[in-house]
PDB file of C-alpha atoms in Angstrom:
ATOM      1  CA  MET Z  22      83.833 205.132  85.578  1.00  0.00           C
ATOM      2  CA  ASN Z  23      85.279 202.520  83.450  1.00  0.00           C
ATOM      3  CA  SER Z  24      83.374 199.495  82.672  1.00  0.00           C
ATOM      4  CA  ILE Z  25      85.020 195.934  82.637  1.00  0.00           C
ATOM      5  CA  PHE Z  26      82.624 195.212  79.619  1.00  0.00           C
ATOM      6  CA  SER Z  27      83.353 196.101  76.201  1.00  0.00           C
ATOM      7  CA  THR Z  28      80.998 198.470  74.829  1.00  0.00           C
ATOM      8  CA  THR Z  29      82.006 197.700  70.990  1.00  0.00           C
ATOM      9  CA  ARG Z  30      79.831 195.273  69.374  1.00  0.00           C
ATOM     10  CA  SER Z  31      80.971 192.744  67.047  1.00  0.00           C
ATOM     11  CA  LYS Z  32      79.522 192.548  63.395  1.00  0.00           C
ATOM     12  CA  ALA Z  33      76.402 190.174  63.702  1.00  0.00           C
ATOM     13  CA  ARG Z  34      77.098 187.666  61.055  1.00  0.00           C
ATOM     14  CA  PRO Z  35      74.518 187.233  58.072  1.00  0.00           C
ATOM     15  CA  LYS Z  36      71.849 184.790  58.470  1.00  0.00           C
ATOM     16  CA  ARG Z  37      72.096 181.793  56.196  1.00  0.00           C
ATOM     17  CA  ASP Z  38      69.565 181.477  53.390  1.00  0.00           C
ATOM     18  CA  GLU Z  39      67.840 178.019  53.891  1.00  0.00           C
ATOM     19  CA  ASN Z  40      67.686 177.574  50.298  1.00  0.00           C
ATOM     20  CA  GLU Z  41      71.185 178.459  49.212  1.00  0.00           C
ATOM     21  CA  ALA Z  42      73.111 175.621  47.555  1.00  0.00           C
ATOM     22  CA  LEU Z  43      75.326 173.612  50.335  1.00  0.00           C
ATOM     23  CA  GLU Z  44      78.211 171.776  49.329  1.00  0.00           C
ATOM     24  CA  ILE Z  45      80.864 169.463  51.448  1.00  0.00           C
ATOM     25  CA  GLU Z  46      84.438 168.758  50.589  1.00  0.00           C
ATOM     26  CA  LEU Z  47      85.319 164.934  50.767  1.00  0.00           C
ATOM     27  CA  SER Z  48      88.736 163.921  50.036  1.00  0.00           C
ATOM     28  CA  GLY Z  49      89.397 166.905  47.873  1.00  0.00           C
ATOM     29  CA  CYS Z  50      86.156 166.475  46.047  1.00  0.00           C
ATOM     30  CA  ILE Z  51      82.884 168.774  46.463  1.00  0.00           C
ATOM     31  CA  TYR Z  52      79.584 167.013  46.577  1.00  0.00           C
ATOM     32  CA  PRO Z  53      76.265 168.907  46.909  1.00  0.00           C
ATOM     33  CA  LEU Z  54      74.646 168.672  50.264  1.00  0.00           C
ATOM     34  CA  ARG Z  55      70.837 168.158  50.171  1.00  0.00           C
ATOM     35  CA  VAL Z  56      69.261 169.349  53.548  1.00  0.00           C
ATOM     36  CA  ARG Z  57      65.478 168.236  53.991  1.00  0.00           C
ATOM     37  CA  LYS Z  58      63.445 169.027  57.323  1.00  0.00           C
ATOM     38  CA  VAL Z  59      61.273 165.976  58.135  1.00  0.00           C
ATOM     39  CA  LYS Z  60      58.183 166.653  60.313  1.00  0.00           C
ATOM     40  CA  HIS Z  61      58.508 163.605  62.542  1.00  0.00           C
ATOM     41  CA  ALA Z  62      62.447 163.269  62.417  1.00  0.00           C
ATOM     42  CA  ARG Z  63      63.663 162.956  65.794  1.00  0.00           C
ATOM     43  CA  SER Z  64      67.659 163.137  64.834  1.00  0.00           C
ATOM     44  CA  ILE Z  65      69.841 164.361  62.281  1.00  0.00           C
ATOM     45  CA  ALA Z  66      70.576 161.564  59.523  1.00  0.00           C
ATOM     46  CA  VAL Z  67      73.019 161.486  56.705  1.00  0.00           C
ATOM     47  CA  SER Z  68      73.498 159.261  53.827  1.00  0.00           C
ATOM     48  CA  ALA Z  69      75.550 159.139  50.341  1.00  0.00           C
ATOM     49  CA  ASP Z  70      73.610 159.177  47.246  1.00  0.00           C
ATOM     50  CA  THR Z  71      76.291 157.514  45.095  1.00  0.00           C
ATOM     51  CA  VAL Z  72      74.188 157.783  41.757  1.00  0.00           C
ATOM     52  CA  LYS Z  73      73.510 161.498  42.054  1.00  0.00           C
ATOM     53  CA  GLY Z  74      76.837 162.223  43.867  1.00  0.00           C
ATOM     54  CA  GLU Z  75      75.223 163.996  46.500  1.00  0.00           C
ATOM     55  CA  VAL Z  76      75.111 164.031  50.520  1.00  0.00           C
ATOM     56  CA  ARG Z  77      71.699 163.983  51.979  1.00  0.00           C
ATOM     57  CA  ILE Z  78      70.615 165.280  55.228  1.00  0.00           C
ATOM     58  CA  THR Z  79      67.191 164.723  57.083  1.00  0.00           C
ATOM     59  CA  MET Z  80      66.559 166.242  60.309  1.00  0.00           C
ATOM     60  CA  PRO Z  81      63.757 167.733  62.524  1.00  0.00           C
ATOM     61  CA  PRO Z  82      62.150 171.023  61.593  1.00  0.00           C
ATOM     62  CA  TYR Z  83      63.691 172.766  64.969  1.00  0.00           C
ATOM     63  CA  ALA Z  84      66.964 171.864  63.586  1.00  0.00           C
ATOM     64  CA  SER Z  85      69.520 174.480  62.043  1.00  0.00           C
ATOM     65  CA  THR Z  86      71.274 174.295  58.748  1.00  0.00           C
ATOM     66  CA  ALA Z  87      74.671 174.697  60.616  1.00  0.00           C
ATOM     67  CA  GLN Z  88      73.757 171.972  62.708  1.00  0.00           C
ATOM     68  CA  ALA Z  89      73.343 169.860  59.559  1.00  0.00           C
ATOM     69  CA  LEU Z  90      76.884 170.822  58.222  1.00  0.00           C
ATOM     70  CA  ARG Z  91      78.585 170.064  61.305  1.00  0.00           C
ATOM     71  CA  PHE Z  92      76.808 166.615  61.373  1.00  0.00           C
ATOM     72  CA  ALA Z  93      77.861 165.730  57.955  1.00  0.00           C
ATOM     73  CA  ARG Z  94      81.423 167.168  58.453  1.00  0.00           C
ATOM     74  CA  SER Z  95      81.616 164.960  61.328  1.00  0.00           C
ATOM     75  CA  LYS Z  96      80.971 161.721  59.073  1.00  0.00           C
ATOM     76  CA  SER Z  97      83.287 162.981  56.580  1.00  0.00           C
ATOM     77  CA  ASP Z  98      85.314 159.730  56.491  1.00  0.00           C
ATOM     78  CA  TRP Z  99      82.466 157.298  56.247  1.00  0.00           C
ATOM     79  CA  LEU Z 100      80.940 159.475  53.598  1.00  0.00           C
ATOM     80  CA  ALA Z 101      84.173 159.649  51.485  1.00  0.00           C
ATOM     81  CA  GLN Z 102      84.512 155.587  52.010  1.00  0.00           C
ATOM     82  CA  HIS Z 103      81.104 155.312  50.475  1.00  0.00           C
ATOM     83  CA  PHE Z 104      81.677 157.384  47.377  1.00  0.00           C
ATOM     84  CA  ALA Z 105      85.108 155.756  46.838  1.00  0.00           C
ATOM     85  CA  LYS Z 106      83.451 152.323  46.536  1.00  0.00           C
ATOM     86  CA  ALA Z 107      80.518 153.725  44.207  1.00  0.00           C
ATOM     87  CA  LEU Z 108      80.388 152.506  40.695  1.00  0.00           C
ATOM     88  CA  PRO Z 109      80.662 155.494  38.072  1.00  0.00           C
ATOM     89  CA  PRO Z 110      77.354 156.634  36.217  1.00  0.00           C
ATOM     90  CA  LEU Z 111      76.907 154.534  32.823  1.00  0.00           C
ATOM     91  CA  PRO Z 112      76.462 157.006  29.966  1.00  0.00           C
ATOM     92  CA  ILE Z 113      74.351 155.919  26.932  1.00  0.00           C
ATOM     93  CA  VAL Z 114      76.577 156.414  24.069  1.00  0.00           C
ATOM     94  CA  ASN Z 115      77.363 154.612  21.009  1.00  0.00           C
ATOM     95  CA  GLY Z 116      78.660 151.054  21.470  1.00  0.00           C
ATOM     96  CA  ALA Z 117      77.420 151.294  25.174  1.00  0.00           C
ATOM     97  CA  GLU Z 118      75.052 148.210  26.461  1.00  0.00           C
ATOM     98  CA  ILE Z 119      71.907 148.656  27.940  1.00  0.00           C
ATOM     99  CA  ALA Z 120      69.183 146.051  29.266  1.00  0.00           C
ATOM    100  CA  PHE Z 121      65.882 145.769  27.922  1.00  0.00           C
ATOM    101  CA  ALA Z 122      63.187 143.474  29.271  1.00  0.00           C
ATOM    102  CA  GLY Z 123      66.480 141.624  31.203  1.00  0.00           C
ATOM    103  CA  GLU Z 124      68.534 141.432  27.802  1.00  0.00           C
ATOM    104  CA  THR Z 125      71.710 143.024  26.917  1.00  0.00           C
ATOM    105  CA  HIS Z 126      71.228 145.095  23.881  1.00  0.00           C
ATOM    106  CA  VAL Z 127      74.045 147.564  22.190  1.00  0.00           C
ATOM    107  CA  ILE Z 128      73.279 151.136  21.348  1.00  0.00           C
ATOM    108  CA  ARG Z 129      74.269 151.655  17.738  1.00  0.00           C
ATOM    109  CA  TRP Z 130      74.400 155.178  16.405  1.00  0.00           C
ATOM    110  CA  SER Z 131      74.407 156.274  12.818  1.00  0.00           C
ATOM    111  CA  PRO Z 132      73.484 159.610  10.936  1.00  0.00           C
ATOM    112  CA  ASP Z 133      71.557 157.584   8.575  1.00  0.00           C
ATOM    113  CA  TYR Z 134      69.369 155.739  11.004  1.00  0.00           C
ATOM    114  CA  ARG Z 135      65.884 157.287  11.987  1.00  0.00           C
ATOM    115  CA  ARG Z 136      65.977 159.430  14.993  1.00  0.00           C
ATOM    116  CA  THR Z 137      63.422 157.687  16.953  1.00  0.00           C
ATOM    117  CA  PRO Z 138      65.370 154.639  18.458  1.00  0.00           C
ATOM    118  CA  MET Z 139      64.487 151.116  16.784  1.00  0.00           C
ATOM    119  CA  LYS Z 140      65.205 147.720  18.548  1.00  0.00           C
ATOM    120  CA  ARG Z 141      66.555 145.301  16.123  1.00  0.00           C
ATOM    121  CA  ASP Z 142      67.399 141.955  17.668  1.00  0.00           C
ATOM    122  CA  ASP Z 143      70.058 142.601  20.228  1.00  0.00           C
ATOM    123  CA  GLU Z 144      70.764 146.099  19.091  1.00  0.00           C
ATOM    124  CA  ILE Z 145      69.019 149.451  19.581  1.00  0.00           C
ATOM    125  CA  HIS Z 146      69.550 151.700  16.639  1.00  0.00           C
ATOM    126  CA  VAL Z 147      69.565 155.605  16.816  1.00  0.00           C
ATOM    127  CA  GLY Z 148      69.961 158.632  14.630  1.00  0.00           C
ATOM    128  CA  GLY Z 149      70.054 162.154  14.856  1.00  0.00           C
ATOM    129  CA  PRO Z 150      72.605 164.394  16.567  1.00  0.00           C
ATOM    130  CA  GLU Z 151      75.185 162.150  18.351  1.00  0.00           C
ATOM    131  CA  GLU Z 152      75.130 164.204  21.625  1.00  0.00           C
ATOM    132  CA  ARG Z 153      71.316 163.151  21.819  1.00  0.00           C
ATOM    133  CA  ILE Z 154      71.852 159.602  21.842  1.00  0.00           C
ATOM    134  CA  GLU Z 155      70.892 159.345  25.623  1.00  0.00           C
ATOM    135  CA  SER Z 156      68.031 161.751  25.732  1.00  0.00           C
ATOM    136  CA  ARG Z 157      66.207 159.760  22.716  1.00  0.00           C
ATOM    137  CA  VAL Z 158      67.208 156.393  24.163  1.00  0.00           C
ATOM    138  CA  ILE Z 159      66.037 157.220  27.345  1.00  0.00           C
ATOM    139  CA  GLY Z 160      62.871 158.967  25.842  1.00  0.00           C
ATOM    140  CA  TRP Z 161      62.015 155.852  23.814  1.00  0.00           C
ATOM    141  CA  MET Z 162      62.382 153.344  26.868  1.00  0.00           C
ATOM    142  CA  LYS Z 163      59.872 155.417  28.883  1.00  0.00           C
ATOM    143  CA  GLU Z 164      57.396 155.056  25.975  1.00  0.00           C
ATOM    144  CA  GLN Z 165      58.074 151.272  25.947  1.00  0.00           C
ATOM    145  CA  ALA Z 166      57.685 151.142  29.468  1.00  0.00           C
ATOM    146  CA  ARG Z 167      54.325 152.946  29.480  1.00  0.00           C
ATOM    147  CA  THR Z 168      53.156 150.541  26.763  1.00  0.00           C
ATOM    148  CA  ILE Z 169      54.405 147.440  28.797  1.00  0.00           C
ATOM    149  CA  TYR Z 170      53.073 148.620  31.954  1.00  0.00           C
ATOM    150  CA  GLU Z 171      49.683 149.154  30.583  1.00  0.00           C
ATOM    151  CA  ASP Z 172      49.287 145.845  29.546  1.00  0.00           C
ATOM    152  CA  ASP Z 173      50.889 144.333  32.980  1.00  0.00           C
ATOM    153  CA  LEU Z 174      48.168 146.698  34.695  1.00  0.00           C
ATOM    154  CA  ALA Z 175      45.319 145.396  32.661  1.00  0.00           C
ATOM    155  CA  ASP Z 176      46.372 141.788  33.101  1.00  0.00           C
ATOM    156  CA  TYR Z 177      46.713 142.001  37.272  1.00  0.00           C
ATOM    157  CA  CYS Z 178      43.559 144.572  37.509  1.00  0.00           C
ATOM    158  CA  ALA Z 179      41.503 141.749  35.924  1.00  0.00           C
ATOM    159  CA  ARG Z 180      42.830 139.438  38.350  1.00  0.00           C
ATOM    160  CA  ALA Z 181      42.342 141.173  41.358  1.00  0.00           C
ATOM    161  CA  GLU Z 182      38.765 142.436  39.969  1.00  0.00           C
ATOM    162  CA  VAL Z 183      39.609 146.172  40.625  1.00  0.00           C
ATOM    163  CA  ASP Z 184      39.384 148.855  37.981  1.00  0.00           C
ATOM    164  CA  LEU Z 185      42.297 150.023  36.030  1.00  0.00           C
ATOM    165  CA  PRO Z 186      44.306 152.855  38.043  1.00  0.00           C
ATOM    166  CA  ILE Z 187      45.639 156.122  36.515  1.00  0.00           C
ATOM    167  CA  LEU Z 188      49.424 155.162  35.363  1.00  0.00           C
ATOM    168  CA  SER Z 189      52.321 157.863  35.403  1.00  0.00           C
ATOM    169  CA  ILE Z 190      55.939 157.051  34.648  1.00  0.00           C
ATOM    170  CA  GLY Z 191      58.673 158.402  36.920  1.00  0.00           C
ATOM    171  CA  ASP Z 192      62.312 157.685  37.902  1.00  0.00           C
ATOM    172  CA  ALA Z 193      61.950 157.509  41.987  1.00  0.00           C
ATOM    173  CA  ARG Z 194      65.336 156.847  43.329  1.00  0.00           C
ATOM    174  CA  ARG Z 195      64.261 154.757  46.566  1.00  0.00           C
ATOM    175  CA  ARG Z 196      61.045 153.245  45.075  1.00  0.00           C
ATOM    176  CA  TRP Z 197      60.324 151.152  42.056  1.00  0.00           C
ATOM    177  CA  GLY Z 198      56.340 151.788  42.438  1.00  0.00           C
ATOM    178  CA  SER Z 199      53.750 153.522  44.450  1.00  0.00           C
ATOM    179  CA  CYS Z 200      49.903 153.471  44.814  1.00  0.00           C
ATOM    180  CA  SER Z 201      47.972 156.429  46.042  1.00  0.00           C
ATOM    181  CA  GLY Z 202      44.625 156.389  47.681  1.00  0.00           C
ATOM    182  CA  ARG Z 203      43.263 158.086  44.633  1.00  0.00           C
ATOM    183  CA  ARG Z 204      43.699 155.064  42.606  1.00  0.00           C
ATOM    184  CA  ALA Z 205      46.996 156.351  40.880  1.00  0.00           C
ATOM    185  CA  ILE Z 206      49.926 153.861  40.676  1.00  0.00           C
ATOM    186  CA  ARG Z 207      53.275 155.389  39.667  1.00  0.00           C
ATOM    187  CA  LEU Z 208      56.092 153.280  38.295  1.00  0.00           C
ATOM    188  CA  SER Z 209      59.657 153.804  37.562  1.00  0.00           C
ATOM    189  CA  TRP Z 210      60.522 153.592  33.602  1.00  0.00           C
ATOM    190  CA  ARG Z 211      63.951 151.534  34.820  1.00  0.00           C
ATOM    191  CA  LEU Z 212      61.981 148.619  35.417  1.00  0.00           C
ATOM    192  CA  VAL Z 213      61.733 147.979  31.780  1.00  0.00           C
ATOM    193  CA  MET Z 214      65.278 147.006  31.863  1.00  0.00           C
ATOM    194  CA  ALA Z 215      64.609 144.424  34.433  1.00  0.00           C
ATOM    195  CA  PRO Z 216      63.685 140.886  33.752  1.00  0.00           C
ATOM    196  CA  PRO Z 217      59.939 140.481  33.102  1.00  0.00           C
ATOM    197  CA  SER Z 218      59.155 138.572  36.194  1.00  0.00           C
ATOM    198  CA  VAL Z 219      60.839 141.194  38.332  1.00  0.00           C
ATOM    199  CA  ARG Z 220      58.931 144.072  36.265  1.00  0.00           C
ATOM    200  CA  ARG Z 221      55.748 142.183  36.764  1.00  0.00           C
ATOM    201  CA  SER Z 222      56.333 141.581  40.494  1.00  0.00           C
ATOM    202  CA  VAL Z 223      56.599 145.298  41.192  1.00  0.00           C
ATOM    203  CA  VAL Z 224      53.343 145.938  38.895  1.00  0.00           C
ATOM    204  CA  ALA Z 225      51.095 143.177  40.692  1.00  0.00           C
ATOM    205  CA  HIS Z 226      52.526 144.619  44.231  1.00  0.00           C
ATOM    206  CA  GLU Z 227      50.884 147.941  43.229  1.00  0.00           C
ATOM    207  CA  VAL Z 228      47.890 146.574  42.117  1.00  0.00           C
ATOM    208  CA  ALA Z 229      47.047 144.357  45.147  1.00  0.00           C
ATOM    209  CA  HIS Z 230      47.510 147.952  46.832  1.00  0.00           C
ATOM    210  CA  LEU Z 231      44.246 148.935  45.094  1.00  0.00           C
ATOM    211  CA  ARG Z 232      42.457 146.627  47.549  1.00  0.00           C
ATOM    212  CA  HIS Z 233      44.749 146.659  50.548  1.00  0.00           C
ATOM    213  CA  MET Z 234      46.756 149.929  51.242  1.00  0.00           C
ATOM    214  CA  ASN Z 235      48.754 147.930  53.638  1.00  0.00           C
ATOM    215  CA  HIS Z 236      51.032 145.011  54.027  1.00  0.00           C
ATOM    216  CA  GLY Z 237      49.199 142.706  55.992  1.00  0.00           C
ATOM    217  CA  PRO Z 238      47.992 139.068  55.520  1.00  0.00           C
ATOM    218  CA  ASP Z 239      45.144 139.832  53.121  1.00  0.00           C
ATOM    219  CA  PHE Z 240      47.546 141.932  51.037  1.00  0.00           C
ATOM    220  CA  TYR Z 241      50.098 139.049  50.361  1.00  0.00           C
ATOM    221  CA  ALA Z 242      47.264 136.433  49.920  1.00  0.00           C
ATOM    222  CA  LEU Z 243      46.077 138.676  47.293  1.00  0.00           C
ATOM    223  CA  LEU Z 244      49.531 139.376  45.647  1.00  0.00           C
ATOM    224  CA  ASP Z 245      50.306 135.709  45.901  1.00  0.00           C
ATOM    225  CA  ARG Z 246      47.064 134.769  43.970  1.00  0.00           C
ATOM    226  CA  ILE Z 247      47.691 137.418  40.923  1.00  0.00           C
ATOM    227  CA  PHE Z 248      51.364 137.142  40.423  1.00  0.00           C
ATOM    228  CA  GLU Z 249      52.518 134.091  38.778  1.00  0.00           C
ATOM    229  CA  GLY Z 250      56.148 134.127  39.628  1.00  0.00           C
ATOM    230  CA  ARG Z 251      58.036 133.809  42.873  1.00  0.00           C
ATOM    231  CA  ARG Z 252      58.000 137.237  44.318  1.00  0.00           C
ATOM    232  CA  LYS Z 253      60.703 136.683  46.920  1.00  0.00           C
ATOM    233  CA  GLU Z 254      63.110 135.903  43.879  1.00  0.00           C
ATOM    234  CA  ALA Z 255      62.062 138.984  42.065  1.00  0.00           C
ATOM    235  CA  ASP Z 256      62.631 141.038  45.681  1.00  0.00           C
ATOM    236  CA  ARG Z 257      66.207 139.490  45.750  1.00  0.00           C
ATOM    237  CA  TRP Z 258      66.990 140.563  42.183  1.00  0.00           C
ATOM    238  CA  LEU Z 259      66.270 143.964  42.921  1.00  0.00           C
ATOM    239  CA  LYS Z 260      68.140 144.288  45.832  1.00  0.00           C
ATOM    240  CA  GLN Z 261      71.163 142.861  44.079  1.00  0.00           C
ATOM    241  CA  HIS Z 262      70.865 144.692  40.853  1.00  0.00           C
ATOM    242  CA  GLY Z 263      68.345 147.493  41.385  1.00  0.00           C
ATOM    243  CA  ALA Z 264      71.450 150.184  42.112  1.00  0.00           C
ATOM    244  CA  ALA Z 265      72.907 148.992  38.567  1.00  0.00           C
ATOM    245  CA  LEU Z 266      69.710 150.048  36.816  1.00  0.00           C
ATOM    246  CA  HIS Z 267      69.875 153.605  38.425  1.00  0.00           C
ATOM    247  CA  LEU Z 268      73.341 154.016  36.844  1.00  0.00           C
ATOM    248  CA  ILE Z 269      72.131 153.995  33.486  1.00  0.00           C
ATOM    249  CA  GLY Z 270      71.832 157.360  32.147  1.00  0.00           C
ATOM    250  CA  ALA Z 271      72.553 158.899  35.569  1.00  0.00           C
ATOM    251  CA  PRO Z 272      73.299 162.435  36.120  1.00  0.00           C
ATOM    252  CA  LYS Z 273      77.166 163.019  35.757  1.00  0.00           C
ATOM    253  CA  ARG Z 274      79.040 163.765  38.901  1.00  0.00           C
TER     254      ARG Z 274
END
């Protein structure tokens, strides 16, 4: 008796490796697609990281990579518009301008200069191989940041009457600073490029968290007591100019 159902089995598609590199094409350009599963996420969300030149997807643990790809493709027009409007990264090369403590400085390279960068008035002199300018300048900026942040922390911890925390220097994309329950503060090295009042507002903010791990009235009362500047103005500066700081020495797309 002939069956109306085919007995020929189709070849099973290989299961996608969750760790494999994903990409998405937008207006003829290929962008990496970073997928992150978030425990408390209730839906799939997509964003364009115009600094790193990648598309990011966050989704619930039960969602599949195939769903993430379909969702990203459904937002391709929106993503392409964001990347089209984005400013390109600013490489640190001979003759480029870079901010330090809110003031513009020009990078000057010469094989006769010392390999360790040196600030001279409104210039930063650096020697060694020319192709290493960026890595040397960023390394120097991080060292300067640590020294300056240590002084800021000592000042604000004394005002807040708290012990000095452990300091680490990072480069978080979405947070300028963070404070953990283990009395450790992490600050972005890029803040050393901002005006001193802006940088110090972030340091004061994290020091206030050593006393209050929240954003309640007591937290802001302490922050306003220890910070000598206008924190709302500092917040506005970061919202307006913070993205530009992340373009300095950003990864090439």
